[in-house]
mmCIF file of C-alpha atoms and ligand atoms in Angstrom:
data_model
loop_
_atom_site.group_PDB
_atom_site.id
_atom_site.type_symbol
_atom_site.label_atom_id
_atom_site.label_comp_id
_atom_site.label_asym_id
_atom_site.label_seq_id
_atom_site.Cartn_x
_atom_site.Cartn_y
_atom_site.Cartn_z
ATOM 1 C CA MET A 27 -12.310 -6.864 7.161
ATOM 2 C CA CYS A 28 -11.855 -3.174 7.853
ATOM 3 C CA VAL A 29 -10.877 -3.909 11.460
ATOM 4 C CA ARG A 30 -8.405 -6.577 10.344
ATOM 5 C CA GLN A 31 -6.895 -4.140 7.857
ATOM 6 C CA ASN A 32 -6.596 -1.504 10.593
ATOM 7 C CA GLN A 33 -4.961 -3.999 12.915
ATOM 8 C CA ARG A 34 -2.510 -4.987 10.213
ATOM 9 C CA ASP A 35 -1.658 -1.340 9.533
ATOM 10 C CA LYS A 36 -1.097 -0.823 13.235
ATOM 11 C CA GLU A 37 1.167 -3.857 13.440
ATOM 12 C CA ILE A 38 3.193 -2.698 10.470
ATOM 13 C CA THR A 39 3.581 0.772 11.958
ATOM 14 C CA THR A 40 4.507 -0.504 15.411
ATOM 15 C CA SER A 41 7.027 -3.123 14.307
ATOM 16 C CA ASP A 42 8.693 -0.473 12.213
ATOM 17 C CA SER A 43 9.554 1.717 15.155
ATOM 18 C CA ILE A 44 12.800 2.052 17.059
ATOM 19 C CA LEU A 45 13.018 2.095 20.816
ATOM 20 C CA VAL A 46 15.382 4.633 22.362
ATOM 21 C CA THR A 47 15.622 3.705 26.017
ATOM 22 C CA TYR A 48 17.723 5.151 28.801
ATOM 23 C CA ALA A 49 18.809 4.706 32.390
ATOM 24 C CA THR A 50 19.549 7.796 34.449
ATOM 25 C CA ARG A 51 20.125 8.970 38.006
ATOM 26 C CA TYR A 52 20.449 12.745 37.565
ATOM 27 C CA GLY A 53 18.888 13.305 34.131
ATOM 28 C CA SER A 54 21.905 13.899 31.885
ATOM 29 C CA THR A 55 21.540 10.595 30.024
ATOM 30 C CA GLN A 56 17.832 11.268 29.537
ATOM 31 C CA ALA A 57 18.661 14.573 27.820
ATOM 32 C CA VAL A 58 21.115 12.777 25.515
ATOM 33 C CA ALA A 59 18.495 10.098 24.762
ATOM 34 C CA GLU A 60 16.022 12.877 23.863
ATOM 35 C CA ALA A 61 18.562 14.395 21.432
ATOM 36 C CA VAL A 62 19.267 10.964 19.889
ATOM 37 C CA ALA A 63 15.528 10.300 19.496
ATOM 38 C CA ALA A 64 14.942 13.734 17.936
ATOM 39 C CA THR A 65 17.790 13.223 15.438
ATOM 40 C CA LEU A 66 16.504 9.777 14.454
ATOM 41 C CA ARG A 67 13.036 11.261 13.934
ATOM 42 C CA GLU A 68 14.522 13.991 11.741
ATOM 43 C CA SER A 69 16.002 11.163 9.660
ATOM 44 C CA GLY A 70 12.467 9.924 9.071
ATOM 45 C CA LEU A 71 12.421 7.062 11.576
ATOM 46 C CA GLU A 72 9.572 6.309 13.909
ATOM 47 C CA VAL A 73 10.944 6.434 17.450
ATOM 48 C CA ASP A 74 9.586 5.565 20.860
ATOM 49 C CA LEU A 75 11.489 7.095 23.809
ATOM 50 C CA GLN A 76 11.156 5.323 27.165
ATOM 51 C CA PRO A 77 13.041 5.016 30.461
ATOM 52 C CA MET A 78 14.368 1.449 30.759
ATOM 53 C CA ARG A 79 12.501 0.903 34.024
ATOM 54 C CA LYS A 80 9.199 1.281 32.179
ATOM 55 C CA VAL A 81 9.897 -1.033 29.245
ATOM 56 C CA ARG A 82 8.015 -4.310 29.697
ATOM 57 C CA THR A 83 8.527 -5.829 26.246
ATOM 58 C CA LEU A 84 10.549 -5.246 23.097
ATOM 59 C CA GLU A 85 7.826 -6.752 20.981
ATOM 60 C CA GLY A 86 6.919 -4.428 18.138
ATOM 61 C CA TYR A 87 10.313 -2.735 17.863
ATOM 62 C CA ARG A 88 12.731 -3.488 15.080
ATOM 63 C CA ALA A 89 15.811 -1.997 16.783
ATOM 64 C CA VAL A 90 16.877 -0.705 20.174
ATOM 65 C CA VAL A 91 19.110 2.221 21.120
ATOM 66 C CA LEU A 92 20.207 1.898 24.702
ATOM 67 C CA GLY A 93 21.753 4.732 26.737
ATOM 68 C CA ALA A 94 23.247 4.335 30.194
ATOM 69 C CA PRO A 95 25.721 6.179 32.401
ATOM 70 C CA LEU A 96 28.568 4.530 34.290
ATOM 71 C CA TYR A 97 28.475 4.527 38.075
ATOM 72 C CA MET A 98 31.493 3.225 39.966
ATOM 73 C CA GLY A 99 32.691 1.460 36.856
ATOM 74 C CA ARG A 100 29.391 -0.267 36.141
ATOM 75 C CA TRP A 101 26.456 0.520 33.917
ATOM 76 C CA HIS A 102 23.486 2.006 35.793
ATOM 77 C CA LYS A 103 21.616 -0.883 37.436
ATOM 78 C CA ASP A 104 18.509 -0.333 35.281
ATOM 79 C CA ALA A 105 20.677 -1.083 32.235
ATOM 80 C CA GLN A 106 22.124 -4.239 33.817
ATOM 81 C CA ARG A 107 18.591 -5.420 34.568
ATOM 82 C CA PHE A 108 17.323 -4.478 31.104
ATOM 83 C CA LEU A 109 20.114 -6.462 29.415
ATOM 84 C CA SER A 110 19.395 -9.542 31.526
ATOM 85 C CA LEU A 111 15.628 -9.332 31.047
ATOM 86 C CA HIS A 112 15.718 -8.806 27.282
ATOM 87 C CA GLN A 113 18.808 -10.806 26.347
ATOM 88 C CA LYS A 114 17.001 -13.107 23.930
ATOM 89 C CA THR A 115 15.310 -10.344 21.924
ATOM 90 C CA LEU A 116 18.417 -8.180 21.940
ATOM 91 C CA THR A 117 20.373 -10.952 20.205
ATOM 92 C CA GLN A 118 17.795 -10.945 17.397
ATOM 93 C CA GLN A 119 17.695 -7.278 16.463
ATOM 94 C CA PRO A 120 20.100 -4.379 15.927
ATOM 95 C CA VAL A 121 21.200 -2.761 19.176
ATOM 96 C CA ALA A 122 23.116 0.506 19.472
ATOM 97 C CA ILE A 123 24.595 1.662 22.765
ATOM 98 C CA PHE A 124 25.729 4.997 24.105
ATOM 99 C CA THR A 125 27.331 5.428 27.488
ATOM 100 C CA LEU A 126 27.890 8.573 29.548
ATOM 101 C CA GLY A 127 30.819 8.734 31.921
ATOM 102 C CA PRO A 128 33.786 11.079 31.855
ATOM 103 C CA THR A 129 33.057 14.415 33.496
ATOM 104 C CA GLN A 130 36.304 16.199 32.604
ATOM 105 C CA PRO A 131 37.950 16.751 29.214
ATOM 106 C CA ASP A 132 40.991 14.860 30.419
ATOM 107 C CA GLU A 133 42.611 12.253 28.169
ATOM 108 C CA LYS A 134 43.707 10.003 31.039
ATOM 109 C CA GLU A 135 40.179 9.991 32.480
ATOM 110 C CA TRP A 136 38.723 9.073 29.084
ATOM 111 C CA GLU A 137 41.208 6.199 28.704
ATOM 112 C CA GLY A 138 40.199 4.860 32.133
ATOM 113 C CA VAL A 139 36.504 5.112 31.310
ATOM 114 C CA HIS A 140 37.016 3.334 27.967
ATOM 115 C CA ALA A 141 38.581 0.501 29.992
ATOM 116 C CA GLN A 142 35.555 0.487 32.351
ATOM 117 C CA LEU A 143 33.241 0.294 29.360
ATOM 118 C CA ASP A 144 35.223 -2.583 27.828
ATOM 119 C CA GLN A 145 34.927 -4.450 31.126
ATOM 120 C CA GLU A 146 31.175 -3.922 31.238
ATOM 121 C CA LEU A 147 30.764 -5.108 27.649
ATOM 122 C CA ALA A 148 32.843 -8.217 28.365
ATOM 123 C CA LYS A 149 30.125 -9.285 30.836
ATOM 124 C CA TYR A 150 27.676 -9.555 27.935
ATOM 125 C CA PRO A 151 29.497 -11.585 25.259
ATOM 126 C CA TRP A 152 26.204 -12.146 23.431
ATOM 127 C CA LEU A 153 25.799 -8.386 22.965
ATOM 128 C CA THR A 154 27.117 -7.230 19.595
ATOM 129 C CA PRO A 155 26.104 -3.592 19.124
ATOM 130 C CA VAL A 156 25.938 -2.156 15.608
ATOM 131 C CA ALA A 157 27.227 1.074 17.145
ATOM 132 C CA LEU A 158 28.840 1.867 20.473
ATOM 133 C CA GLU A 159 29.840 5.298 21.720
ATOM 134 C CA LEU A 160 31.140 6.916 24.869
ATOM 135 C CA PHE A 161 30.018 10.489 25.526
ATOM 136 C CA GLY A 162 31.109 12.909 28.197
ATOM 137 C CA GLY A 163 28.653 13.324 31.042
ATOM 138 C CA LYS A 164 27.427 15.964 33.452
ATOM 139 C CA TYR A 165 28.381 16.215 37.090
ATOM 140 C CA ASP A 166 27.035 18.623 39.709
ATOM 141 C CA PRO A 167 28.164 17.985 43.304
ATOM 142 C CA ALA A 168 25.472 20.400 44.570
ATOM 143 C CA LYS A 169 22.714 18.135 43.192
ATOM 144 C CA LEU A 170 23.994 14.801 44.529
ATOM 145 C CA ARG A 171 21.673 12.748 46.705
ATOM 146 C CA PHE A 172 22.491 10.178 49.359
ATOM 147 C CA PRO A 173 24.653 8.052 49.191
ATOM 148 C CA ASP A 174 26.493 9.833 46.350
ATOM 149 C CA LYS A 175 26.632 13.053 48.380
ATOM 150 C CA LEU A 176 28.314 11.238 51.249
ATOM 151 C CA LEU A 177 30.703 9.458 48.909
ATOM 152 C CA ALA A 178 31.838 12.769 47.407
ATOM 153 C CA THR A 179 32.843 14.052 50.850
ATOM 154 C CA LEU A 180 35.251 11.172 51.498
ATOM 155 C CA PRO A 181 38.865 12.189 50.832
ATOM 156 C CA ALA A 182 39.594 8.746 49.317
ATOM 157 C CA SER A 183 36.685 8.997 46.865
ATOM 158 C CA PRO A 184 37.385 9.670 43.183
ATOM 159 C CA LEU A 185 34.597 12.278 43.430
ATOM 160 C CA HIS A 186 36.262 14.209 46.230
ATOM 161 C CA GLN A 187 36.485 17.907 45.279
ATOM 162 C CA VAL A 188 35.637 17.182 41.641
ATOM 163 C CA PRO A 189 34.165 20.433 40.252
ATOM 164 C CA ALA A 190 30.811 20.730 38.493
ATOM 165 C CA SER A 191 31.028 20.121 34.767
ATOM 166 C CA ASP A 192 29.026 19.332 31.674
ATOM 167 C CA VAL A 193 31.146 17.822 28.904
ATOM 168 C CA ARG A 194 28.302 16.482 26.791
ATOM 169 C CA ASP A 195 29.251 17.245 23.196
ATOM 170 C CA TRP A 196 25.897 17.884 21.526
ATOM 171 C CA THR A 197 27.426 18.128 18.055
ATOM 172 C CA ALA A 198 29.053 14.699 18.472
ATOM 173 C CA ILE A 199 25.836 13.277 19.952
ATOM 174 C CA ARG A 200 23.705 14.446 17.013
ATOM 175 C CA ALA A 201 26.311 13.311 14.481
ATOM 176 C CA TRP A 202 26.410 9.841 16.056
ATOM 177 C CA ALA A 203 22.599 9.589 15.994
ATOM 178 C CA SER A 204 22.493 10.803 12.419
ATOM 179 C CA ASN A 205 24.965 8.096 11.282
ATOM 180 C CA LEU A 206 23.041 5.557 13.318
ATOM 181 C CA ALA A 207 19.884 6.006 11.257
ATOM 182 C CA ALA A 208 21.412 4.039 8.373
ATOM 183 C CA LYS A 209 22.506 1.153 10.626
ATOM 184 C CA LEU A 210 19.142 0.437 12.256
HETATM 185 C C1 FMN B 310 28.483 8.600 42.433
HETATM 186 C C2 FMN B 310 28.977 8.742 41.021
HETATM 187 C C3 FMN B 310 29.787 7.765 40.491
HETATM 188 C C4 FMN B 310 30.240 7.870 39.176
HETATM 189 N N1 FMN B 310 31.056 6.882 38.681
HETATM 190 C C5 FMN B 310 31.519 6.997 37.407
HETATM 191 C C6 FMN B 310 32.376 6.007 36.877
HETATM 192 O O1 FMN B 310 32.722 5.005 37.511
HETATM 193 N N2 FMN B 310 32.820 6.167 35.598
HETATM 194 C C7 FMN B 310 32.473 7.238 34.855
HETATM 195 O O2 FMN B 310 32.945 7.347 33.724
HETATM 196 N N3 FMN B 310 31.627 8.175 35.325
HETATM 197 C C8 FMN B 310 31.150 8.081 36.584
HETATM 198 N N4 FMN B 310 30.302 9.040 37.073
HETATM 199 C C9 FMN B 310 29.865 10.137 36.185
HETATM 200 C C10 FMN B 310 28.465 9.869 35.593
HETATM 201 O O3 FMN B 310 28.489 8.755 34.734
HETATM 202 C C11 FMN B 310 28.026 11.122 34.833
HETATM 203 O O4 FMN B 310 27.871 12.150 35.777
HETATM 204 C C12 FMN B 310 26.742 10.920 34.045
HETATM 205 O O5 FMN B 310 26.526 12.049 33.207
HETATM 206 C C13 FMN B 310 25.554 10.708 34.976
HETATM 207 O O6 FMN B 310 24.424 10.371 34.215
HETATM 208 P P1 FMN B 310 22.914 10.665 34.738
HETATM 209 O O7 FMN B 310 22.805 12.156 34.987
HETATM 210 O O8 FMN B 310 22.055 10.237 33.598
HETATM 211 O O9 FMN B 310 22.679 9.855 35.958
HETATM 212 C C14 FMN B 310 29.859 8.963 38.374
HETATM 213 C C15 FMN B 310 29.022 9.955 38.926
HETATM 214 C C16 FMN B 310 28.585 9.852 40.237
HETATM 215 C C17 FMN B 310 27.695 10.925 40.791
#
């Protein structure tokens, strides 16, 4: 009886939690996911923070917040895989999405990245996020690894001679997460 009660308590606690999950190559999306998770926790929500690669099941979560950067106009491949793997569950619970992309505070760049994001979303017509946001990202040519490093050296590459930058707006990130609490 006591064990059953404990199990039931555990189930109630677990199914009440929110998964904040992220894909990242250089860590900037992970840092944003950590800030989103911290803000949701401050709002009194129970949050589990996990890299997408490590998530085996969505069982036990009542909502998912998914964060992924854009690479060459596409969501990070971990996010593409995650969406395919968990399609069914993601249609049955609230999903919020944040994307990192633009690395300069340039209006034209942001317009182009919004178009990239629209194209990515169009590939998942079943996905109807309760919230969707594009945040500026972080770019450091000195930290690039192969093949990105090679790509950045090519004169025809959009990364050629792009300076290091960090345009993550932490105030906007926390405000978005704070508003999100009510939607999940
Ligand atoms: C090789 C490479 C390709 C990128 N392609 C895009 C892109 O197509 N669109 C975009 O908005 N940002 C692009 N970015 C910027 C990243 O999305 C941004 O740096 C982001 O903060 C990286 O996230 P991460 O540190 O979590 O991997 C690119 C960055 C690199 C290094």
